[in-house]
mmCIF file of N, CA and C in Angstrom:
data_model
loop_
_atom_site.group_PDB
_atom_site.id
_atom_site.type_symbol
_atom_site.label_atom_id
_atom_site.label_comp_id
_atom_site.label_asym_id
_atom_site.label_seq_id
_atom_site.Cartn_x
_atom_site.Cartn_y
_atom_site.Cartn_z
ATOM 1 N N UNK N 1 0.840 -1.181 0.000
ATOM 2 C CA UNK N 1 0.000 0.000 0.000
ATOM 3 C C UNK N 1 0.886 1.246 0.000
ATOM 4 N N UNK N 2 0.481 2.335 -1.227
ATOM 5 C CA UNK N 2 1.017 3.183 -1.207
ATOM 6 C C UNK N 2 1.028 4.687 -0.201
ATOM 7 N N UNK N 3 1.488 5.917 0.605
ATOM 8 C CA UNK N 3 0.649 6.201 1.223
ATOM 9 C C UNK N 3 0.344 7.476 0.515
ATOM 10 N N UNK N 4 -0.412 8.438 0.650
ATOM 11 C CA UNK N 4 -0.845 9.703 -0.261
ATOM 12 C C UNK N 4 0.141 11.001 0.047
ATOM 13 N N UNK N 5 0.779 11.085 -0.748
ATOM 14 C CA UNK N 5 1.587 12.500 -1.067
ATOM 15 C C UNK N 5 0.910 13.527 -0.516
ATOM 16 N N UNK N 6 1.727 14.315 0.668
ATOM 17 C CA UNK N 6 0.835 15.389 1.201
ATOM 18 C C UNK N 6 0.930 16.939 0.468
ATOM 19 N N UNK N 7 0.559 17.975 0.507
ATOM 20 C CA UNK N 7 1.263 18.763 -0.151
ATOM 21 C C UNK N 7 2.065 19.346 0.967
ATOM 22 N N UNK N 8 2.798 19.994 0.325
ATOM 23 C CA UNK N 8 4.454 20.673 0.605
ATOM 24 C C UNK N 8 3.789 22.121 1.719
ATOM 25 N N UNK N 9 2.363 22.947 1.557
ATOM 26 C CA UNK N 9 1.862 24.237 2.149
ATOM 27 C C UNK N 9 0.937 23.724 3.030
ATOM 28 N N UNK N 10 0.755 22.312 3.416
ATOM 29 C CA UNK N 10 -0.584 22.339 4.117
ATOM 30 C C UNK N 10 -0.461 23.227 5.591
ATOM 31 N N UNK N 11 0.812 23.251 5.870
ATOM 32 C CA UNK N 11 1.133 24.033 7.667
ATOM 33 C C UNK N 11 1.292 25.518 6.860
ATOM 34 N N UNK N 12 0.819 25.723 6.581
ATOM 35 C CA UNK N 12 1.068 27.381 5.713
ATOM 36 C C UNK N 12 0.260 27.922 6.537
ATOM 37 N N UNK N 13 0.337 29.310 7.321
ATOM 38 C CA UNK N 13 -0.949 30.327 7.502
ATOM 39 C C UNK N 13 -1.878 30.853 6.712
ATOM 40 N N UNK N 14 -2.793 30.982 6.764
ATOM 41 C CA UNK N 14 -3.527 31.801 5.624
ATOM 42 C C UNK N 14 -3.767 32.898 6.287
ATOM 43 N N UNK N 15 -3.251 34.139 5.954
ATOM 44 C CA UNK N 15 -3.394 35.219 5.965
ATOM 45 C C UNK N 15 -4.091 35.944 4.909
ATOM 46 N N UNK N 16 -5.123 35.169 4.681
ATOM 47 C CA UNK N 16 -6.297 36.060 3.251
ATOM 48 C C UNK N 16 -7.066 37.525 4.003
ATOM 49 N N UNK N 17 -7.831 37.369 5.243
ATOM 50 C CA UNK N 17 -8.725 38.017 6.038
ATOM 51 C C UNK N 17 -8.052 38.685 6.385
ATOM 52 N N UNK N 18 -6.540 38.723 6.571
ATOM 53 C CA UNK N 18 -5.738 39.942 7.219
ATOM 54 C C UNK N 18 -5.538 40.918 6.541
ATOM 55 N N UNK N 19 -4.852 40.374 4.845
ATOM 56 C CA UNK N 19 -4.869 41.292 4.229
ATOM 57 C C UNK N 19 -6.175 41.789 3.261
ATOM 58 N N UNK N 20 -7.234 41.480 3.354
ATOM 59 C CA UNK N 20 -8.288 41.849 3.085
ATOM 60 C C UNK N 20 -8.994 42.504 3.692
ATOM 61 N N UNK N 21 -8.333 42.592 5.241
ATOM 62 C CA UNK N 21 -9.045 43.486 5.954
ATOM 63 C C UNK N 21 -8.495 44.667 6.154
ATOM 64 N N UNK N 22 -7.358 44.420 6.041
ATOM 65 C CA UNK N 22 -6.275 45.781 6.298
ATOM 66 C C UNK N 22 -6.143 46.540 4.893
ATOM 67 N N UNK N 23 -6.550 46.332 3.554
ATOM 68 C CA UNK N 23 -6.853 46.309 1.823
ATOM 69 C C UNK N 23 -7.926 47.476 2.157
ATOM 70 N N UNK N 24 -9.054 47.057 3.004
ATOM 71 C CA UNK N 24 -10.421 47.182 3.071
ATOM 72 C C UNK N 24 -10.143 48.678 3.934
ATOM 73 N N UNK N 25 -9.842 48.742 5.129
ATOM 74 C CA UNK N 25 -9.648 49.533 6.187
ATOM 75 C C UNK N 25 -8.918 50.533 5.362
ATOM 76 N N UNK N 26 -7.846 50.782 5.229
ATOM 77 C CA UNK N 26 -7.095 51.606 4.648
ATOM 78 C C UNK N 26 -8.046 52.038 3.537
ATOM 79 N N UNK N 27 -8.208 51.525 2.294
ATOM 80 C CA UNK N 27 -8.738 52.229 1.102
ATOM 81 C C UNK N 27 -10.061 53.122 1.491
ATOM 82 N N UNK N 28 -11.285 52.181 2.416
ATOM 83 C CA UNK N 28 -12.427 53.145 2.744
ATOM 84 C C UNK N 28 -11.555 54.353 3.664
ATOM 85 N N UNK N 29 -11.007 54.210 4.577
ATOM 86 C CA UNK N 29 -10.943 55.535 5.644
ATOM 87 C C UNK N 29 -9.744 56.802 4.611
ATOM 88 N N UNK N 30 -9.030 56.380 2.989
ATOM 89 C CA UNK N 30 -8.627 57.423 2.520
ATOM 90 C C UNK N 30 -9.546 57.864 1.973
ATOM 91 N N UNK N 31 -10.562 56.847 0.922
ATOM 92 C CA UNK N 31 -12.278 57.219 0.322
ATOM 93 C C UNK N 31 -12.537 58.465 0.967
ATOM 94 N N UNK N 32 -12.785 58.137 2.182
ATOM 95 C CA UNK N 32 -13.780 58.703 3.366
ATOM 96 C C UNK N 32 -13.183 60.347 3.683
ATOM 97 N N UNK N 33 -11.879 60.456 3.301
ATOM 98 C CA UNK N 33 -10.550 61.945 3.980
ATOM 99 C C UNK N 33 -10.571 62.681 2.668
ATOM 100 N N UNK N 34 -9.858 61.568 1.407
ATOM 101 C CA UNK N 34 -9.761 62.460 0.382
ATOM 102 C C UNK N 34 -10.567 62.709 -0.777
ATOM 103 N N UNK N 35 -11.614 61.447 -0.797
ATOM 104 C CA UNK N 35 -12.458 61.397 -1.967
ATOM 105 C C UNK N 35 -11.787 61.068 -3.413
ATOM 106 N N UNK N 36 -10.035 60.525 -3.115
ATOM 107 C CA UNK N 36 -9.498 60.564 -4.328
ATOM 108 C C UNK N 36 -9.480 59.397 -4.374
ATOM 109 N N UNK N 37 -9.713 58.179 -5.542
ATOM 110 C CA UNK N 37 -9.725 56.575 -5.575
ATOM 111 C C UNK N 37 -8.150 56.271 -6.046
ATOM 112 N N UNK N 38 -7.621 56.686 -6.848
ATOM 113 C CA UNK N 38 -6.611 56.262 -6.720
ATOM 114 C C UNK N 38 -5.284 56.736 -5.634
ATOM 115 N N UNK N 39 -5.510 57.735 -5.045
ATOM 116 C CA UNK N 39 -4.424 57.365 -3.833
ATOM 117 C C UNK N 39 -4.830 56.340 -3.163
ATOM 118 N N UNK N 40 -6.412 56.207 -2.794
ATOM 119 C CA UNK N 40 -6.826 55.058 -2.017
ATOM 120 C C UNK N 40 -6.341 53.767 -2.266
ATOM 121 N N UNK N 41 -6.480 53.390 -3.903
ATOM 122 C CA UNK N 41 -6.323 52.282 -4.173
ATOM 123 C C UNK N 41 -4.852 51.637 -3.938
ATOM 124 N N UNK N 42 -3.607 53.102 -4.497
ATOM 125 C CA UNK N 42 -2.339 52.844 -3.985
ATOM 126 C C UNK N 42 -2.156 52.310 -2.503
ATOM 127 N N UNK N 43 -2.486 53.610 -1.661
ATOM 128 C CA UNK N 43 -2.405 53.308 -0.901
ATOM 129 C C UNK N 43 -2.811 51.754 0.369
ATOM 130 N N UNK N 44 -3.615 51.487 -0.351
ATOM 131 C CA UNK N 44 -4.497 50.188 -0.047
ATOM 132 C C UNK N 44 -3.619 49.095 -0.364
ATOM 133 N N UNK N 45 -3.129 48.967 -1.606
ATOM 134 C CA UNK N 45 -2.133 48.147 -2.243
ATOM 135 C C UNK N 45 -0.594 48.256 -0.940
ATOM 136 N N UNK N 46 0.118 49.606 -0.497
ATOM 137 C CA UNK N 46 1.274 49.620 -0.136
ATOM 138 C C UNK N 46 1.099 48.814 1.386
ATOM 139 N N UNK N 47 -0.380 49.426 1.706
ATOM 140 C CA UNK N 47 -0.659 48.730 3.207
ATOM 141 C C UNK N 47 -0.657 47.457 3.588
ATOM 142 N N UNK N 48 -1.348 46.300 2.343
ATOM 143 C CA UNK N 48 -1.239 45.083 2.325
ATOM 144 C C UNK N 48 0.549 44.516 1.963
ATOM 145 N N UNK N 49 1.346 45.253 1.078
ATOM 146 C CA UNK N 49 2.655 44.875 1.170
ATOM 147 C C UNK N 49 3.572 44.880 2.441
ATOM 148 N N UNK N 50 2.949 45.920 3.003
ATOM 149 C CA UNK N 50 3.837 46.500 4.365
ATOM 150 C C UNK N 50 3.124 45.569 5.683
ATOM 151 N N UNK N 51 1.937 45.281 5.605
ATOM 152 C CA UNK N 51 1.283 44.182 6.128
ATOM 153 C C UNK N 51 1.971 42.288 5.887
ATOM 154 N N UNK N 52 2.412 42.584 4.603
ATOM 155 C CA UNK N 52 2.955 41.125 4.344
ATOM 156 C C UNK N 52 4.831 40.864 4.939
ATOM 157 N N UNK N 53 4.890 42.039 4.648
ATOM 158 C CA UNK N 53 6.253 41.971 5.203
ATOM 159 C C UNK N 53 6.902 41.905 6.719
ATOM 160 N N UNK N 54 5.456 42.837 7.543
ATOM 161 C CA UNK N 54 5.723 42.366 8.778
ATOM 162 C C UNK N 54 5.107 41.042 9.211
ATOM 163 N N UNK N 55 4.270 40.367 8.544
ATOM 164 C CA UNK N 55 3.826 39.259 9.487
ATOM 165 C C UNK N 55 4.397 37.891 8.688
ATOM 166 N N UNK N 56 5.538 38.157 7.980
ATOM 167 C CA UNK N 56 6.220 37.127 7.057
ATOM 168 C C UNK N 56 6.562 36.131 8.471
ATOM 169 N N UNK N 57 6.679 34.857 7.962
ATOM 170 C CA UNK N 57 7.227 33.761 9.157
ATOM 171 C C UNK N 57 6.464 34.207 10.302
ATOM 172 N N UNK N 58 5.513 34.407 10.782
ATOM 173 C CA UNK N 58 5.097 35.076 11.672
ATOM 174 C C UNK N 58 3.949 33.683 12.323
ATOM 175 N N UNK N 59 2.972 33.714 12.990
ATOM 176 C CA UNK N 59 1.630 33.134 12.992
ATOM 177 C C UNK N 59 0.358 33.438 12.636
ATOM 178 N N UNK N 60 -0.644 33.095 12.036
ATOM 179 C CA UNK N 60 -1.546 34.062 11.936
ATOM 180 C C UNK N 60 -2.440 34.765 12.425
ATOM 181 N N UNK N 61 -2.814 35.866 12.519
ATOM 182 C CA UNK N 61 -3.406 36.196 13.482
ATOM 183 C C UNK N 61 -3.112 37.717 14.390
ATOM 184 N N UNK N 62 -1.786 37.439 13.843
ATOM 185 C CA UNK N 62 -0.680 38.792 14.216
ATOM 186 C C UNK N 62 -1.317 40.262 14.338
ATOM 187 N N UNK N 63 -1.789 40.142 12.954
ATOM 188 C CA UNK N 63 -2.192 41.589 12.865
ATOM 189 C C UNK N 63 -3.523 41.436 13.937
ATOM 190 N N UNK N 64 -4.257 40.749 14.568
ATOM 191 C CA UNK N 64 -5.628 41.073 15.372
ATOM 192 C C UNK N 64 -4.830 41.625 16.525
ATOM 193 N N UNK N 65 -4.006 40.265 16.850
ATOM 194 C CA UNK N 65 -3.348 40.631 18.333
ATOM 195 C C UNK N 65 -2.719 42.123 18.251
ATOM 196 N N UNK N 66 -1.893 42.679 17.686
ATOM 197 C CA UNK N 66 -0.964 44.249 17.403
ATOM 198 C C UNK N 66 -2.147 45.242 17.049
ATOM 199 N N UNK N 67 -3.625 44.809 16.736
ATOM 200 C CA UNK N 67 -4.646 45.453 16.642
ATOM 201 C C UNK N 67 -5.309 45.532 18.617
ATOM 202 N N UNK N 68 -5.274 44.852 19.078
ATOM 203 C CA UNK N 68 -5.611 44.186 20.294
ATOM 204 C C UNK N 68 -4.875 45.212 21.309
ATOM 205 N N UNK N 69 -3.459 45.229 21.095
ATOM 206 C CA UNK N 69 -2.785 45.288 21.880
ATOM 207 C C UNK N 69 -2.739 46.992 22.452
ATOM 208 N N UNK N 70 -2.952 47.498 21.198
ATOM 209 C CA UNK N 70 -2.548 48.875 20.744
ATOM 210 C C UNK N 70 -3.736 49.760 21.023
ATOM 211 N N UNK N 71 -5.088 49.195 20.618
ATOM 212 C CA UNK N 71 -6.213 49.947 20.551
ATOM 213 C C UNK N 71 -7.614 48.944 21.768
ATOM 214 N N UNK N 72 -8.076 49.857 22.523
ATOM 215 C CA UNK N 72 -9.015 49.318 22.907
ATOM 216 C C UNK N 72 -10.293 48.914 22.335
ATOM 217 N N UNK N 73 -10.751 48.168 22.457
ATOM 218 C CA UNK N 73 -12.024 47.818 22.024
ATOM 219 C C UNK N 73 -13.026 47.833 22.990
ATOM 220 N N UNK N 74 -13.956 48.678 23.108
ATOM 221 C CA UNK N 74 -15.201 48.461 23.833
ATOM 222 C C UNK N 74 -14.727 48.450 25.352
ATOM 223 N N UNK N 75 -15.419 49.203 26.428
ATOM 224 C CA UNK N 75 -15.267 49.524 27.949
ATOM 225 C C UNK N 75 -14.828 48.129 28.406
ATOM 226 N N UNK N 76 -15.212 47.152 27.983
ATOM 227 C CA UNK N 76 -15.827 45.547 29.045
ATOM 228 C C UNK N 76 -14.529 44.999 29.131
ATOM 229 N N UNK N 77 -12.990 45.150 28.491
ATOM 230 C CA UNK N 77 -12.014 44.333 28.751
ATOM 231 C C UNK N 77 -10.836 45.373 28.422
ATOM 232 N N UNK N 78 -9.920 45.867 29.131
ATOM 233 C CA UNK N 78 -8.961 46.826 28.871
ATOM 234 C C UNK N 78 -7.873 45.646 28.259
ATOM 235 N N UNK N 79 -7.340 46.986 27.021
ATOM 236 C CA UNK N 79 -6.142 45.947 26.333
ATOM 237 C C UNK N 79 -4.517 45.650 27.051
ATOM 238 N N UNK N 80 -3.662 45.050 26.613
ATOM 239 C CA UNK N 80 -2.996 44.630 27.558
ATOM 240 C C UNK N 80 -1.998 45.827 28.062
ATOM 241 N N UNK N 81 -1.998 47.115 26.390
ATOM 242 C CA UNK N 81 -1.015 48.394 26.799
ATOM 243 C C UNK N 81 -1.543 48.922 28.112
ATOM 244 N N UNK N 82 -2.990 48.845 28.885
ATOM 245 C CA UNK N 82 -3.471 49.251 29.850
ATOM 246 C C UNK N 82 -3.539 48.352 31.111
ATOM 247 N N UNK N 83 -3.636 47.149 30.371
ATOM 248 C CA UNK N 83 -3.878 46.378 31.886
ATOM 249 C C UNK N 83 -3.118 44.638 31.375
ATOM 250 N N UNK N 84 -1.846 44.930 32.050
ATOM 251 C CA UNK N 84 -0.826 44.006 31.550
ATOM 252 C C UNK N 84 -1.383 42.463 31.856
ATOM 253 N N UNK N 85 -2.235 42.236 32.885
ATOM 254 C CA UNK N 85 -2.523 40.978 33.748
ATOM 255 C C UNK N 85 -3.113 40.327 32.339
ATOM 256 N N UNK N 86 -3.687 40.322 31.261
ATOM 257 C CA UNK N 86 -4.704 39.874 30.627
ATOM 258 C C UNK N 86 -3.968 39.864 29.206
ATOM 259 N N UNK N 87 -2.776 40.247 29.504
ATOM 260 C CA UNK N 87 -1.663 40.037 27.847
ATOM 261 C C UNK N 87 -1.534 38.236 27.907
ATOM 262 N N UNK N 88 -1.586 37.798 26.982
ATOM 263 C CA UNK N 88 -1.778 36.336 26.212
ATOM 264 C C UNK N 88 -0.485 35.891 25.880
#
């Protein structure tokens, strides 16, 4: 019995949602300042490169946590720059 060839990326991260979200974020909030589409779109483009480059070899997920870490979300749980006990 032969056994099945795995592929070579299956332990790969997928970082699709990261940079689709950070693509997304950036292009609406220049939309939203300058009303101009193509700085947006550049700019949208440089954010996802500069996004790929820091979370290269990385885990995925990176960008939520450095989103997490940096900015609070909502009264009910302070982030860890405020309240170190609850850093992960």
């Amino acid at each position: 019995m032969q056994m099945r060839p795995v592929p070579r990326n299956i332990d790969r991260p997928n970082r699709t949602p990261e940079f689709v979200m950070t693509y997304l974020t950036v292009h609406f909030v220049i939309m939203f300042f300058t009303q101009r589409p193509l700085v947006a779109i550049t700019l949208g483009l440089l954010s996802v490169y500069f996004m790929y480059k820091v979370t290269l070899d990385k885990p995925e997920g990176l960008a939520l946590r450095l989103i997490y870490r940096k900015i609070p979300l909502g009264k009910m749980r302070p982030s860890p720059a405020i309240c170190k006990r609850l850093e992960v």
